[in-house]
Short mmCIF file of C-alpha atoms in Angstrom, two decimals:
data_model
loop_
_atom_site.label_atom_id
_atom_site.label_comp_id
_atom_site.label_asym_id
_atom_site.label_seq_id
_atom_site.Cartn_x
_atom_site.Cartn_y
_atom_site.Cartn_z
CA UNK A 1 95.77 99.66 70.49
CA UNK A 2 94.48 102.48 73.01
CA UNK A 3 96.84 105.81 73.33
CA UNK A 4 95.28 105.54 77.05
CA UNK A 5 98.17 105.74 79.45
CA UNK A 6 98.64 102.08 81.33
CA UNK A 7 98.40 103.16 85.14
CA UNK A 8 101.49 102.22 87.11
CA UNK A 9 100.65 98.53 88.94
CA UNK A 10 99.57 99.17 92.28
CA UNK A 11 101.58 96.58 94.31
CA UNK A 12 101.88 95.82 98.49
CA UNK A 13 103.81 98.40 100.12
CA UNK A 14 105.90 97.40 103.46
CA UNK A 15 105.25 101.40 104.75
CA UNK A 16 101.40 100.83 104.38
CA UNK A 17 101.12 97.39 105.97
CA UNK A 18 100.97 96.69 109.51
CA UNK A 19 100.86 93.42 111.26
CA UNK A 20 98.78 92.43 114.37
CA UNK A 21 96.47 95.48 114.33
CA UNK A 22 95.04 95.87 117.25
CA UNK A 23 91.46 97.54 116.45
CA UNK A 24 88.53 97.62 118.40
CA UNK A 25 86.29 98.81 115.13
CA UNK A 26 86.36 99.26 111.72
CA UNK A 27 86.83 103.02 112.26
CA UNK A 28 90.09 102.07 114.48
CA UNK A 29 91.31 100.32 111.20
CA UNK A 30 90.61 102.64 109.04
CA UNK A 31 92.37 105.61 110.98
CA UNK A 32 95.30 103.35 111.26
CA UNK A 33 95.36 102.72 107.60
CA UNK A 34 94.87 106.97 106.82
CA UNK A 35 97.91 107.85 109.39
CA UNK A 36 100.17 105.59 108.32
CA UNK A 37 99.45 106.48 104.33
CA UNK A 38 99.27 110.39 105.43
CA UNK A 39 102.96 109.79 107.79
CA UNK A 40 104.41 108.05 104.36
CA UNK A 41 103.04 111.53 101.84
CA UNK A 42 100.77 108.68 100.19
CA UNK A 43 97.80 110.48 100.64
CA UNK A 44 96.38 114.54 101.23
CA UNK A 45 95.51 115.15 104.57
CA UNK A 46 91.64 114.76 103.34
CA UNK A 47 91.91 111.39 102.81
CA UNK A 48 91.09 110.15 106.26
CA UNK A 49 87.52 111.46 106.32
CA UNK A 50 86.90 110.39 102.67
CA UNK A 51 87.83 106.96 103.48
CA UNK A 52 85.44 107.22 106.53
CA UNK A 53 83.15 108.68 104.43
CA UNK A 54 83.20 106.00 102.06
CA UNK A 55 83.35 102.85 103.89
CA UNK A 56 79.59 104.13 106.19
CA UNK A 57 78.23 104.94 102.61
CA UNK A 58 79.60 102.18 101.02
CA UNK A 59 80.84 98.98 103.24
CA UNK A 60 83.58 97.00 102.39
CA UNK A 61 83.37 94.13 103.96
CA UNK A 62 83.50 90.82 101.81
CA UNK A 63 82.21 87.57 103.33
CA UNK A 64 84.57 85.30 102.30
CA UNK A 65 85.78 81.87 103.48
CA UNK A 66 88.19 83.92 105.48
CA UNK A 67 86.35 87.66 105.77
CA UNK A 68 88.07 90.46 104.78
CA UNK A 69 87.71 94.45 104.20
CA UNK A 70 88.64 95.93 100.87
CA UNK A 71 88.64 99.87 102.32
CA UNK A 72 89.52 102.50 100.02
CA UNK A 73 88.63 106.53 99.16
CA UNK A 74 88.50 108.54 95.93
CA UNK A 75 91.59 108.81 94.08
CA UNK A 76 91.67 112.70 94.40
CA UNK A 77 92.66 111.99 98.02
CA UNK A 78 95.81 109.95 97.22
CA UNK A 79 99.25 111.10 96.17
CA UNK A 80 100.68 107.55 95.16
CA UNK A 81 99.27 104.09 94.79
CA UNK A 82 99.61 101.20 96.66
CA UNK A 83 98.39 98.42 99.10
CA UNK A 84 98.43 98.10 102.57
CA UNK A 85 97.80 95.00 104.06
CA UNK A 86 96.67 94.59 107.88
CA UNK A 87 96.72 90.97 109.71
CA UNK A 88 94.07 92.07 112.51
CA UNK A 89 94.86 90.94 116.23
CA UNK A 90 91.00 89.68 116.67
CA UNK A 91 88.06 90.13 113.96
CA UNK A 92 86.63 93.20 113.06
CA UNK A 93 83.17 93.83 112.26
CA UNK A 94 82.88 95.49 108.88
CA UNK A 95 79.67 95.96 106.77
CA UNK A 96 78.96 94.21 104.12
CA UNK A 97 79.57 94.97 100.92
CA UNK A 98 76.66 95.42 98.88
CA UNK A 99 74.73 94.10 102.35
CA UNK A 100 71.60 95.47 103.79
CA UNK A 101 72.73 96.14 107.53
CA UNK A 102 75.47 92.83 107.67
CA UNK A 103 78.41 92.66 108.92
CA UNK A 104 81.59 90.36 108.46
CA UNK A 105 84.18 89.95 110.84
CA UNK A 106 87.50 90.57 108.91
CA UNK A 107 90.57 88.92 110.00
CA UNK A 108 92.57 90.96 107.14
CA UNK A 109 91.94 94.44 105.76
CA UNK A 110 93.25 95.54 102.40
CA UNK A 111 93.87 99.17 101.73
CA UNK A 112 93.48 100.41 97.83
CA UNK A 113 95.16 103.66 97.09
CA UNK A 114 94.69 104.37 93.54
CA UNK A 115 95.33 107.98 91.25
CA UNK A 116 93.54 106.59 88.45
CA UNK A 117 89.64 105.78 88.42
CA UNK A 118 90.25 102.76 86.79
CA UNK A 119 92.49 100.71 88.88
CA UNK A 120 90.38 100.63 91.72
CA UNK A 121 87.91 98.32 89.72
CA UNK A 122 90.65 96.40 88.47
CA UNK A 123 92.34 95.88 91.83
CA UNK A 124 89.29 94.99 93.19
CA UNK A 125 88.88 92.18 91.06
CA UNK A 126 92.72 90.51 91.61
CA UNK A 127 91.78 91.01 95.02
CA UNK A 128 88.95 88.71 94.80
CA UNK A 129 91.32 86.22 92.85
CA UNK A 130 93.80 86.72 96.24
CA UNK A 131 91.15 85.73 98.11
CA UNK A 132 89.86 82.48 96.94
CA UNK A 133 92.96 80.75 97.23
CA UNK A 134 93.71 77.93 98.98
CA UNK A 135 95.47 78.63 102.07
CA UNK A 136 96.16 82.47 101.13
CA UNK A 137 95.36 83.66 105.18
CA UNK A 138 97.72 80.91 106.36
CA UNK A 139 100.30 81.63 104.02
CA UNK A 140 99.49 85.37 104.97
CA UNK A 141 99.61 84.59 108.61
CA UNK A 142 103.28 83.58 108.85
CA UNK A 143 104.42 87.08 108.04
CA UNK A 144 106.15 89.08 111.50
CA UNK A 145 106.90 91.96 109.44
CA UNK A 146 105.16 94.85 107.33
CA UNK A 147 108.05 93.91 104.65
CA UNK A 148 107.05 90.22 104.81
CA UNK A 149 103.74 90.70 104.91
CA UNK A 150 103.73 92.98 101.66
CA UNK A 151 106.16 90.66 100.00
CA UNK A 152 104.06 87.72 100.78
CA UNK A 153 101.07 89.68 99.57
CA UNK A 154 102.77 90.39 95.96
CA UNK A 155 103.51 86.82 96.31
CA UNK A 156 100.09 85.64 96.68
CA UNK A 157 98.70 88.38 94.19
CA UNK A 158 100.89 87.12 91.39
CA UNK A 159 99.57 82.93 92.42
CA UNK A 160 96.34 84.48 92.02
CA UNK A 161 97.28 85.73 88.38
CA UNK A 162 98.15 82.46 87.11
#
């Protein structure tokens, strides 16, 4: 038994997500994400630039079946956790994570806001599990609203934890 505190989950939030993003670039994606968190008092008002920061540094980008980005900043720029999800009007080029100079052309970003170091890594990882389901950008598709898309989001993250 560790006396470590268990960080709070970090689930989809309807006042992060936004469907149908129309974004010419990943920087256009990533500003969206950092107003919306910054109009909602999720994040400091630093957290825009750290996020842009992070995601030139370090891409996010995954090339999977269905590309998608997994953005995200240092958790000393956010106030409260969460996830925002983002069904993207056409691709967007991303770089790859862990690439050399590739891109992927997500159809779905995935903001991580974390306050703990910890539960970025973890997120990351049921992220992953989201994302090699069977039909999860379908199922992800039908959503018209940032409520039903982060509802259908928790839905999938829990399949995904079976």
């Amino acid at each position: 038994m560790s006396d470590t505190p268990t960080a709070a989950p970090v689930v989809p939030r309807a006042d992060l997500s936004i469907v149908g993003l129309v974004a010419g670039n990943s920087t256009e994606v990533l500003s969206a994400f950092a107003q919306q968190a910054l109009a909602v008092g999720a994040v400091h008002p630093s957290y825009e630039a750290a996020l842009l920061e992070r995601e030139l540094a370090f891409p996010t980008g995954l090339p999977t079946v269905i590309p998608v980005a997994i953005p995200h900043a240092d958790v000393e720029h956010a106030i409260e956790s969460g996830l925002g999800i983002a069904t993207l009007a056409q691709p967007v080029e991303f770089g790859e994570m862990g690439g050399a100079d590739s891109t992927v052309a997500a159809r779905v970003a995935v903001l991580i806001l974390v306050t703990e170091p910890h539960a970025q890594a973890e997120m990351l990882s049921q992220l992953i599990g989201v994302f090699q389901l069977d039909g999860w950008h379908d199922t992800l598709s039908t959503a018209t609203t940032p409520e039903a898309l982060a509802a259908t989001f928790a839905a999938l993250l829990a399949s995904a934890a079976e």
